[in-house]
C-alpha angles and dihedrals in degrees: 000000000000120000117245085252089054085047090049091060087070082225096105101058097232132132133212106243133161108234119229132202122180145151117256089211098063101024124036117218082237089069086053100046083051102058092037094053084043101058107040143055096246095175091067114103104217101350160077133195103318088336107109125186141080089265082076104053116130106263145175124192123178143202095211134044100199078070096056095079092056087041088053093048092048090050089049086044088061097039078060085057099047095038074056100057091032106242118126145288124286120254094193115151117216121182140139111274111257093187131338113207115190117239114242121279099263093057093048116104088358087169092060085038100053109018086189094047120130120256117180090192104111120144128234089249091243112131109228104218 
């Protein structure tokens, strides 16, 4: 259970991720993968924005595999949007999750937290359709 400074060294292997939970009867996992393709760079390799590190690499664990075949068609739906508008190829990970460990509180909600707090997630403004 590694602290957000041990993640930062790049040395543990973890990456930061929000963790979602829904319910597939009121919200598709289409709806999700849209807005996840939507509002981040996926064709940077460790990065986002000015935060640089393998902890910031684009990433998507499951729960299920049976998940993992509509996730990868909805990776190769938005490569066909960026191969459109000619900017590179996605270096998404996507991979069953093996553990998820929380960060600790004060990293939690760091946007509520901090209003004026920098986030490197921007999108590439495509709309994945």
């Amino acid at each position: 259970n590694p602290t957000y400074k041990e993640v930062c060294t790049g040395q543990t292997g973890h990456a930061e991720v929000v963790k979602i939970i829904y319910d597939s009867d009121i919200l598709e996992l289409n709806n999700l993968l849209k807005i996840f393709w939507e509002s981040h760079d996926p064709t940077q390799l460790n990065r986002q924005g000015n935060d640089i590190g393998t902890q910031y690499r684009s990433v998507i664990y499951v729960n299920l595999p049976e998940e993992m075949e509509l996730i990868k068609k909805s990776m190769t739906k938005f490569q066909f949007v960026l191969d459109r508008n000619e900017l590179g190829k996605i270096k998404t990970e996507i991979n069953i999750l093996e553990k998820f460990y929380m960060a600790e509180e004060y990293h939690q909600k760091y946007l509520h937290k901090n209003p004026n707090g920098y986030c490197g997630l921007q999108g590439l403004n495509l709309e994945y359709f």
